[in-house]
PDB file of C-alpha atoms in Angstrom:
ATOM      1  CA  UNK Z  20      56.845  22.068   2.691  1.00 39.00           C
ATOM      2  CA  UNK Z  21      58.841  24.330  -0.154  1.00 44.00           C
ATOM      3  CA  UNK Z  22      61.719  24.610   2.452  1.00 55.00           C
ATOM      4  CA  UNK Z  23      62.484  21.685   3.430  1.00 75.00           C
ATOM      5  CA  UNK Z  24      61.305  19.516   6.723  1.00 84.00           C
ATOM      6  CA  UNK Z  25      63.748  19.333   9.813  1.00 90.00           C
ATOM      7  CA  UNK Z  26      63.275  17.093  12.472  1.00 95.00           C
ATOM      8  CA  UNK Z  27      63.112  17.735  15.890  1.00 95.00           C
ATOM      9  CA  UNK Z  28      63.104  15.862  18.746  1.00 95.00           C
ATOM     10  CA  UNK Z  29      60.606  16.798  21.734  1.00 96.00           C
ATOM     11  CA  UNK Z  30      60.056  16.594  25.180  1.00 96.00           C
ATOM     12  CA  UNK Z  31      57.383  19.362  25.660  1.00 96.00           C
ATOM     13  CA  UNK Z  32      55.018  17.274  27.053  1.00 97.00           C
ATOM     14  CA  UNK Z  33      52.461  20.240  26.237  1.00 97.00           C
ATOM     15  CA  UNK Z  34      53.502  20.217  22.628  1.00 96.00           C
ATOM     16  CA  UNK Z  35      52.599  16.346  22.732  1.00 97.00           C
ATOM     17  CA  UNK Z  36      49.342  16.782  24.215  1.00 97.00           C
ATOM     18  CA  UNK Z  37      48.331  19.338  21.856  1.00 97.00           C
ATOM     19  CA  UNK Z  38      49.368  17.676  18.551  1.00 96.00           C
ATOM     20  CA  UNK Z  39      48.075  14.321  19.728  1.00 97.00           C
ATOM     21  CA  UNK Z  40      44.848  15.829  21.254  1.00 97.00           C
ATOM     22  CA  UNK Z  41      43.500  17.474  17.765  1.00 97.00           C
ATOM     23  CA  UNK Z  42      40.188  16.811  17.207  1.00 96.00           C
ATOM     24  CA  UNK Z  43      41.043  15.374  13.724  1.00 94.00           C
ATOM     25  CA  UNK Z  44      44.283  13.342  15.249  1.00 95.00           C
ATOM     26  CA  UNK Z  45      42.713  11.694  18.510  1.00 96.00           C
ATOM     27  CA  UNK Z  46      40.085   9.815  16.893  1.00 94.00           C
ATOM     28  CA  UNK Z  47      42.383   8.059  15.117  1.00 92.00           C
ATOM     29  CA  UNK Z  48      44.977   7.390  17.467  1.00 93.00           C
ATOM     30  CA  UNK Z  49      42.917   5.992  20.794  1.00 95.00           C
ATOM     31  CA  UNK Z  50      40.897   3.695  21.095  1.00 97.00           C
ATOM     32  CA  UNK Z  51      38.665   1.836  23.770  1.00 97.00           C
ATOM     33  CA  UNK Z  52      41.502   2.083  26.445  1.00 97.00           C
ATOM     34  CA  UNK Z  53      42.322   5.698  25.800  1.00 97.00           C
ATOM     35  CA  UNK Z  54      41.015   8.393  27.799  1.00 97.00           C
ATOM     36  CA  UNK Z  55      38.967  11.606  26.699  1.00 97.00           C
ATOM     37  CA  UNK Z  56      41.491  13.366  25.396  1.00 97.00           C
ATOM     38  CA  UNK Z  57      41.143  16.008  27.644  1.00 97.00           C
ATOM     39  CA  UNK Z  58      42.172  13.443  30.424  1.00 97.00           C
ATOM     40  CA  UNK Z  59      45.399  12.237  28.225  1.00 97.00           C
ATOM     41  CA  UNK Z  60      48.439  13.220  30.061  1.00 97.00           C
ATOM     42  CA  UNK Z  61      51.571  12.755  28.229  1.00 97.00           C
ATOM     43  CA  UNK Z  62      54.171  13.944  31.077  1.00 97.00           C
ATOM     44  CA  UNK Z  63      55.481  10.533  31.810  1.00 96.00           C
ATOM     45  CA  UNK Z  64      56.039   8.883  28.341  1.00 96.00           C
ATOM     46  CA  UNK Z  65      57.572  11.896  27.539  1.00 96.00           C
ATOM     47  CA  UNK Z  66      60.668  11.500  30.473  1.00 95.00           C
ATOM     48  CA  UNK Z  67      60.926   8.180  29.318  1.00 95.00           C
ATOM     49  CA  UNK Z  68      63.835   8.390  27.065  1.00 92.00           C
ATOM     50  CA  UNK Z  69      63.431   5.536  25.471  1.00 93.00           C
ATOM     51  CA  UNK Z  70      60.408   6.970  23.669  1.00 96.00           C
ATOM     52  CA  UNK Z  71      61.119   9.574  20.416  1.00 96.00           C
ATOM     53  CA  UNK Z  72      58.594  12.135  19.951  1.00 95.00           C
ATOM     54  CA  UNK Z  73      59.919  13.592  16.930  1.00 95.00           C
ATOM     55  CA  UNK Z  74      58.740  16.846  15.264  1.00 94.00           C
ATOM     56  CA  UNK Z  75      58.464  17.548  12.087  1.00 92.00           C
ATOM     57  CA  UNK Z  76      59.060  21.346  11.726  1.00 90.00           C
ATOM     58  CA  UNK Z  77      57.552  23.111   8.367  1.00 78.00           C
ATOM     59  CA  UNK Z  78      58.477  26.997   8.165  1.00 74.00           C
ATOM     60  CA  UNK Z  79      59.324  27.021  12.304  1.00 82.00           C
ATOM     61  CA  UNK Z  80      55.655  25.612  12.944  1.00 87.00           C
ATOM     62  CA  UNK Z  81      55.296  21.480  13.739  1.00 91.00           C
ATOM     63  CA  UNK Z  82      53.581  19.909  11.126  1.00 89.00           C
ATOM     64  CA  UNK Z  83      52.229  17.487  13.303  1.00 93.00           C
ATOM     65  CA  UNK Z  84      54.284  14.776  15.522  1.00 96.00           C
ATOM     66  CA  UNK Z  85      55.892  10.747  15.210  1.00 97.00           C
ATOM     67  CA  UNK Z  86      55.603   9.156  18.206  1.00 97.00           C
ATOM     68  CA  UNK Z  87      58.754   6.353  18.074  1.00 98.00           C
ATOM     69  CA  UNK Z  88      59.418   3.402  20.780  1.00 96.00           C
ATOM     70  CA  UNK Z  89      61.377   0.280  20.835  1.00 97.00           C
ATOM     71  CA  UNK Z  90      60.211  -3.204  20.651  1.00 96.00           C
ATOM     72  CA  UNK Z  91      63.482  -4.535  21.002  1.00 97.00           C
ATOM     73  CA  UNK Z  92      67.078  -3.775  20.184  1.00 96.00           C
ATOM     74  CA  UNK Z  93      66.684  -2.905  16.698  1.00 97.00           C
ATOM     75  CA  UNK Z  94      62.819  -2.639  16.074  1.00 98.00           C
ATOM     76  CA  UNK Z  95      60.888   0.029  16.789  1.00 98.00           C
ATOM     77  CA  UNK Z  96      57.607   0.885  15.854  1.00 98.00           C
ATOM     78  CA  UNK Z  97      56.320   4.333  14.811  1.00 98.00           C
ATOM     79  CA  UNK Z  98      52.606   6.328  14.995  1.00 96.00           C
ATOM     80  CA  UNK Z  99      52.154   9.331  12.791  1.00 95.00           C
ATOM     81  CA  UNK Z 100      50.046  12.279  14.275  1.00 95.00           C
ATOM     82  CA  UNK Z 101      49.933  14.443  11.390  1.00 93.00           C
ATOM     83  CA  UNK Z 102      48.039  17.765  11.579  1.00 93.00           C
ATOM     84  CA  UNK Z 103      45.125  18.323   9.155  1.00 91.00           C
ATOM     85  CA  UNK Z 104      46.869  21.504   7.231  1.00 89.00           C
ATOM     86  CA  UNK Z 105      50.164  18.902   6.441  1.00 88.00           C
ATOM     87  CA  UNK Z 106      48.885  16.061   4.913  1.00 85.00           C
ATOM     88  CA  UNK Z 107      49.435  14.958   1.478  1.00 86.00           C
ATOM     89  CA  UNK Z 108      52.813  15.377  -0.291  1.00 88.00           C
ATOM     90  CA  UNK Z 109      53.850  17.638   2.554  1.00 86.00           C
ATOM     91  CA  UNK Z 110      53.219  14.400   5.164  1.00 90.00           C
ATOM     92  CA  UNK Z 111      55.185  12.222   2.871  1.00 92.00           C
ATOM     93  CA  UNK Z 112      58.460  14.133   2.968  1.00 91.00           C
ATOM     94  CA  UNK Z 113      57.825  14.503   6.524  1.00 92.00           C
ATOM     95  CA  UNK Z 114      57.724  10.817   7.179  1.00 95.00           C
ATOM     96  CA  UNK Z 115      60.866  10.161   4.401  1.00 94.00           C
ATOM     97  CA  UNK Z 116      62.752  12.718   6.732  1.00 94.00           C
ATOM     98  CA  UNK Z 117      61.535  11.096  10.103  1.00 96.00           C
ATOM     99  CA  UNK Z 118      62.279   7.423   8.578  1.00 97.00           C
ATOM    100  CA  UNK Z 119      65.784   8.782   7.747  1.00 96.00           C
ATOM    101  CA  UNK Z 120      66.402  10.206  10.764  1.00 96.00           C
ATOM    102  CA  UNK Z 121      65.494   7.660  13.316  1.00 97.00           C
ATOM    103  CA  UNK Z 122      67.864   5.524  11.186  1.00 97.00           C
ATOM    104  CA  UNK Z 123      70.492   8.144  11.729  1.00 96.00           C
ATOM    105  CA  UNK Z 124      70.156   8.677  15.699  1.00 96.00           C
ATOM    106  CA  UNK Z 125      68.765   6.022  17.242  1.00 96.00           C
ATOM    107  CA  UNK Z 126      69.973   1.836  16.851  1.00 96.00           C
ATOM    108  CA  UNK Z 127      67.124   1.369  15.042  1.00 97.00           C
ATOM    109  CA  UNK Z 128      67.233  -1.159  11.719  1.00 98.00           C
ATOM    110  CA  UNK Z 129      63.366  -2.084  11.333  1.00 98.00           C
ATOM    111  CA  UNK Z 130      60.622   0.979  11.266  1.00 98.00           C
ATOM    112  CA  UNK Z 131      56.896  -0.995  12.039  1.00 98.00           C
ATOM    113  CA  UNK Z 132      53.482   0.936  11.929  1.00 98.00           C
ATOM    114  CA  UNK Z 133      50.358  -0.943  13.335  1.00 98.00           C
ATOM    115  CA  UNK Z 134      47.376   0.220  11.108  1.00 97.00           C
ATOM    116  CA  UNK Z 135      43.772  -0.279  12.011  1.00 97.00           C
ATOM    117  CA  UNK Z 136      42.492  -1.891   9.280  1.00 96.00           C
ATOM    118  CA  UNK Z 137      39.513   0.939   9.018  1.00 94.00           C
ATOM    119  CA  UNK Z 138      42.311   3.425   8.259  1.00 94.00           C
ATOM    120  CA  UNK Z 139      42.951   3.391   4.911  1.00 94.00           C
ATOM    121  CA  UNK Z 140      43.935   6.729   4.507  1.00 92.00           C
ATOM    122  CA  UNK Z 141      47.248   5.899   7.198  1.00 94.00           C
ATOM    123  CA  UNK Z 142      47.480   2.777   5.529  1.00 96.00           C
ATOM    124  CA  UNK Z 143      48.262   4.334   2.036  1.00 95.00           C
ATOM    125  CA  UNK Z 144      50.543   7.440   3.626  1.00 95.00           C
ATOM    126  CA  UNK Z 145      52.786   4.211   5.219  1.00 96.00           C
ATOM    127  CA  UNK Z 146      53.280   2.653   1.684  1.00 97.00           C
ATOM    128  CA  UNK Z 147      53.828   5.902   0.044  1.00 95.00           C
ATOM    129  CA  UNK Z 148      56.915   6.832   2.182  1.00 95.00           C
ATOM    130  CA  UNK Z 149      58.450   3.398   1.277  1.00 96.00           C
ATOM    131  CA  UNK Z 150      57.188   0.601   4.270  1.00 98.00           C
ATOM    132  CA  UNK Z 151      55.849  -2.744   3.434  1.00 98.00           C
ATOM    133  CA  UNK Z 152      52.604  -4.647   4.029  1.00 98.00           C
ATOM    134  CA  UNK Z 153      54.407  -7.810   6.380  1.00 98.00           C
ATOM    135  CA  UNK Z 154      51.234  -9.066   7.556  1.00 98.00           C
ATOM    136  CA  UNK Z 155      47.534  -8.649   9.406  1.00 98.00           C
ATOM    137  CA  UNK Z 156      46.844  -9.252  12.968  1.00 98.00           C
ATOM    138  CA  UNK Z 157      43.957 -10.278  13.446  1.00 98.00           C
ATOM    139  CA  UNK Z 158      41.418  -9.034  15.952  1.00 98.00           C
ATOM    140  CA  UNK Z 159      43.793  -6.907  18.167  1.00 98.00           C
ATOM    141  CA  UNK Z 160      42.453  -3.137  17.638  1.00 97.00           C
ATOM    142  CA  UNK Z 161      39.052  -2.547  19.796  1.00 98.00           C
ATOM    143  CA  UNK Z 162      37.039   0.724  18.483  1.00 97.00           C
ATOM    144  CA  UNK Z 163      33.735   1.478  19.632  1.00 96.00           C
ATOM    145  CA  UNK Z 164      33.057  -2.405  20.646  1.00 98.00           C
ATOM    146  CA  UNK Z 165      34.200  -3.596  17.545  1.00 97.00           C
ATOM    147  CA  UNK Z 166      37.433  -5.749  17.093  1.00 98.00           C
ATOM    148  CA  UNK Z 167      39.678  -5.175  14.186  1.00 98.00           C
ATOM    149  CA  UNK Z 168      42.611  -6.192  12.299  1.00 98.00           C
ATOM    150  CA  UNK Z 169      45.691  -4.045  11.739  1.00 98.00           C
ATOM    151  CA  UNK Z 170      48.211  -3.908   9.020  1.00 98.00           C
ATOM    152  CA  UNK Z 171      51.877  -4.661  10.162  1.00 98.00           C
ATOM    153  CA  UNK Z 172      54.171  -2.409   7.477  1.00 98.00           C
ATOM    154  CA  UNK Z 173      57.715  -2.458   7.646  1.00 98.00           C
ATOM    155  CA  UNK Z 174      60.529  -0.198   6.157  1.00 98.00           C
ATOM    156  CA  UNK Z 175      63.977  -1.466   6.987  1.00 97.00           C
ATOM    157  CA  UNK Z 176      67.390   0.808   6.964  1.00 96.00           C
ATOM    158  CA  UNK Z 177      69.715   0.078   4.446  1.00 85.00           C
ATOM    159  CA  UNK Z 178      72.377  -2.664   4.457  1.00 68.00           C
TER     160      UNK Z 178
END
């Protein structure tokens, strides 16, 4: 993303569905309670004003999607869904821009991420953009009948 990245909030349910159900994304963001990708319908979630669907734009094209929602008035959770062609340095730039956007446009002071233990690339991605490991939530993610731990990572708004 040589020209930088721009973060846009979207309410476009079809764009959200298309990115989340991408064959190289959905297996990593869905668990045993998730519907098959062809049945996934984000329309209700997109209409929820408390949720943020942020699209990093690169050369006027979506580079992925960040799904963000509050746990309380100042702590929000984020899930990153970066399209394969934008992974690497471009994805790190997008994540840093997303964090800045969240802290500038919401009351969020702490952004957290939960990463299943089997998803080492997502864990490394979060660490490379400034998230710190703060704990492990044991046996909290069910995938293919196996219970996995989740790493809890966080980044704080500067004081």
